[in-house]
One Martini backbone bead per residue (centre of mass of N, CA, C, O) as a GRO file, in nm:
protein
  161
    1MET     BB    1  19.123  -3.971  -7.672
    2SER     BB    2  19.178  -3.915  -7.334
    3GLY     BB    3  19.037  -3.968  -7.077
    4VAL     BB    4  18.743  -3.843  -6.979
    5ALA     BB    5  18.586  -3.853  -7.232
    6GLY     BB    6  18.648  -4.139  -7.273
    7SER     BB    7  18.523  -4.198  -7.000
    8LEU     BB    8  18.213  -4.084  -7.107
    9ASP     BB    9  18.160  -4.275  -7.351
   10ALA     BB   10  18.129  -4.517  -7.286
   11GLY     BB   11  17.876  -4.710  -7.240
   12LEU     BB   12  17.653  -4.493  -7.424
   13PRO     BB   13  17.441  -4.608  -7.641
   14VAL     BB   14  17.153  -4.595  -7.761
   15THR     BB   15  16.879  -4.819  -7.623
   16PHE     BB   16  16.664  -4.644  -7.687
   17ARG     BB   17  16.383  -4.746  -7.919
   18LEU     BB   18  16.162  -4.632  -8.134
   19ASP     BB   19  15.825  -4.683  -8.175
   20PRO     BB   20  15.626  -4.584  -8.432
   21ALA     BB   21  15.316  -4.744  -8.356
   22ALA     BB   22  15.396  -4.522  -8.103
   23SER     BB   23  15.277  -4.340  -7.880
   24GLY     BB   24  15.416  -4.093  -7.681
   25ILE     BB   25  15.291  -4.239  -7.406
   26ALA     BB   26  15.433  -4.506  -7.442
   27LEU     BB   27  15.707  -4.426  -7.487
   28LEU     BB   28  15.724  -4.329  -7.196
   29GLN     BB   29  15.631  -4.585  -7.048
   30ALA     BB   30  15.894  -4.721  -7.176
   31TRP     BB   31  16.115  -4.568  -7.052
   32MET     BB   32  16.048  -4.588  -6.765
   33ASP     BB   33  16.077  -4.884  -6.764
   34ALA     BB   34  16.380  -4.881  -6.848
   35PRO     BB   35  16.686  -4.970  -6.710
   36GLU     BB   36  16.811  -4.798  -6.985
   37SER     BB   37  16.896  -4.561  -7.247
   38GLY     BB   38  17.131  -4.382  -7.316
   39GLY     BB   39  17.320  -4.133  -7.405
   40PHE     BB   40  17.214  -3.835  -7.245
   41PRO     BB   41  17.036  -3.902  -7.041
   42GLN     BB   42  17.251  -4.132  -6.886
   43LEU     BB   43  17.487  -3.917  -6.849
   44LEU     BB   44  17.289  -3.682  -6.698
   45ARG     BB   45  17.056  -3.866  -6.489
   46THR     BB   46  16.802  -3.924  -6.662
   47ARG     BB   47  16.414  -3.944  -6.583
   48PRO     BB   48  16.153  -4.022  -6.613
   49VAL     BB   49  15.834  -4.100  -6.361
   50GLU     BB   50  15.555  -3.870  -6.483
   51ALA     BB   51  15.294  -3.945  -6.648
   52ARG     BB   52  15.062  -3.712  -6.903
   53GLU     BB   53  14.902  -3.515  -7.051
   54GLY     BB   54  15.070  -3.251  -7.041
   55TYR     BB   55  15.261  -3.407  -6.839
   56VAL     BB   56  15.591  -3.404  -6.633
   57ARG     BB   57  15.817  -3.594  -6.445
   58VAL     BB   58  16.184  -3.524  -6.407
   59VAL     BB   59  16.507  -3.677  -6.280
   60CYS     BB   60  16.785  -3.603  -6.145
   61ASP     BB   61  17.096  -3.704  -5.975
   62ILE     BB   62  17.325  -3.623  -5.847
   63ASN     BB   63  17.701  -3.582  -5.953
   64THR     BB   64  17.993  -3.423  -5.938
   65ARG     BB   65  17.970  -3.418  -6.290
   66HIS     BB   66  17.765  -3.176  -6.235
   67ALA     BB   67  18.001  -2.939  -6.183
   68ASN     BB   68  18.153  -2.695  -6.110
   69PHE     BB   69  18.380  -2.485  -5.978
   70VAL     BB   70  18.229  -2.395  -5.723
   71GLY     BB   71  18.045  -2.657  -5.650
   72LEU     BB   72  17.781  -2.645  -5.847
   73VAL     BB   73  17.555  -2.687  -6.067
   74HIS     BB   74  17.519  -2.667  -6.351
   75GLY     BB   75  17.355  -2.517  -6.572
   76GLY     BB   76  17.323  -2.721  -6.810
   77VAL     BB   77  17.174  -2.898  -6.674
   78THR     BB   78  16.949  -2.775  -6.636
   79ALA     BB   79  16.881  -2.714  -6.944
   80ALA     BB   80  16.848  -3.013  -6.985
   81LEU     BB   81  16.612  -3.065  -6.833
   82VAL     BB   82  16.411  -2.848  -6.962
   83ASP     BB   83  16.400  -3.002  -7.212
   84THR     BB   84  16.343  -3.287  -7.146
   85ALA     BB   85  16.061  -3.188  -7.001
   86GLY     BB   86  15.968  -3.051  -7.244
   87GLY     BB   87  15.963  -3.292  -7.453
   88ALA     BB   88  15.813  -3.500  -7.250
   89ALA     BB   89  15.550  -3.375  -7.251
   90VAL     BB   90  15.523  -3.353  -7.588
   91MET     BB   91  15.510  -3.693  -7.594
   92THR     BB   92  15.242  -3.718  -7.487
   93ILE     BB   93  15.081  -3.602  -7.794
   94LEU     BB   94  15.167  -3.824  -7.925
   95GLU     BB   95  15.134  -3.988  -8.245
   96PRO     BB   96  15.218  -4.202  -8.415
   97GLY     BB   97  15.522  -4.119  -8.605
   98GLN     BB   98  15.569  -3.890  -8.446
   99THR     BB   99  15.760  -3.634  -8.399
  100LEU     BB  100  16.052  -3.416  -8.207
  101LEU     BB  101  16.160  -3.047  -8.168
  102THR     BB  102  16.344  -2.842  -8.047
  103THR     BB  103  16.326  -2.430  -8.113
  104ASP     BB  104  16.327  -2.337  -7.791
  105ILE     BB  105  16.458  -2.170  -7.532
  106THR     BB  106  16.427  -2.077  -7.164
  107LEU     BB  107  16.616  -1.964  -6.886
  108ARG     BB  108  16.583  -1.934  -6.504
  109LEU     BB  109  16.806  -1.925  -6.274
  110LEU     BB  110  16.779  -1.852  -5.938
  111ASN     BB  111  16.910  -2.070  -5.820
  112ALA     BB  112  17.133  -2.267  -5.642
  113ALA     BB  113  17.308  -2.574  -5.676
  114PRO     BB  114  17.370  -2.793  -5.516
  115ILE     BB  115  17.577  -3.091  -5.521
  116ALA     BB  116  17.412  -3.237  -5.242
  117CYS     BB  117  17.107  -3.247  -5.322
  118ALA     BB  118  17.113  -3.527  -5.568
  119ARG     BB  119  16.857  -3.372  -5.655
  120LEU     BB  120  16.623  -3.313  -5.970
  121GLU     BB  121  16.349  -3.154  -6.043
  122ALA     BB  122  16.115  -3.191  -6.309
  123VAL     BB  123  15.810  -2.975  -6.442
  124GLY     BB  124  15.623  -3.017  -6.710
  125VAL     BB  125  15.358  -2.808  -6.934
  126ILE     BB  126  15.158  -2.741  -7.121
  127SER     BB  127  15.034  -2.388  -7.257
  128TRP     BB  128  15.041  -2.471  -7.568
  129ARG     BB  129  14.865  -2.469  -7.872
  130ASP     BB  130  14.946  -2.523  -8.236
  131GLY     BB  131  14.915  -2.774  -8.378
  132ARG     BB  132  15.281  -2.815  -8.461
  133LYS     BB  133  15.298  -2.596  -8.192
  134VAL     BB  134  15.437  -2.563  -7.891
  135ILE     BB  135  15.446  -2.501  -7.533
  136THR     BB  136  15.645  -2.517  -7.220
  137GLU     BB  137  15.648  -2.522  -6.855
  138VAL     BB  138  15.940  -2.524  -6.646
  139VAL     BB  139  16.033  -2.694  -6.336
  140VAL     BB  140  16.311  -2.633  -6.108
  141SER     BB  141  16.381  -2.891  -5.822
  142THR     BB  142  16.435  -2.992  -5.552
  143ALA     BB  143  16.328  -3.194  -5.252
  144SER     BB  144  16.286  -2.924  -5.070
  145GLY     BB  145  16.143  -2.725  -5.305
  146LEU     BB  146  16.353  -2.564  -5.437
  147VAL     BB  147  16.359  -2.320  -5.715
  148ILE     BB  148  16.602  -2.269  -5.964
  149ALA     BB  149  16.409  -2.309  -6.207
  150GLN     BB  150  16.273  -2.129  -6.537
  151GLY     BB  151  16.086  -2.232  -6.805
  152SER     BB  152  16.093  -2.241  -7.163
  153VAL     BB  153  15.937  -2.475  -7.480
  154GLY     BB  154  16.018  -2.508  -7.781
  155VAL     BB  155  15.786  -2.739  -8.016
  156SER     BB  156  15.801  -2.956  -8.302
  157ILE     BB  157  15.584  -3.102  -8.494
  158ARG     BB  158  15.666  -3.459  -8.652
  159SER     BB  159  15.554  -3.618  -8.978
  160PRO     BB  160  15.571  -3.820  -9.118
  161GLY     BB  161  15.756  -3.784  -9.457
   0.00000   0.00000   0.00000
């Protein structure tokens, strides 16, 4: 395949590696410190910028590749940002060796995000936890404070073995 799909795939292998001996918060800090992550987060142009137990703030630098056909940020970008922030909030509580898996996402698009907004920010907060199951609440907004979406992410914590 040539054209756009081929150019989007070039140079984006996952470069960030999970260290099974590190806690989730340590992995999140390493992700924040890494110059690039490769893979989908880099393609989306998203990265965590603030994290503490049960909380994360993720930014997505918007460009024209994020546009839908009417010149707004595509809702799929917003959905991916909700998933990323929700999962990253859960990452803050992982013990060494644990991983996570999104089990469901609920998304309510509240306002259109103009492609000229330059950056979207998602704040994810753990709202419920019971053993291996965690629910996070996520709010996506522009730098000016316009709320674009609210969502929740169900996450399963997976132990080694």
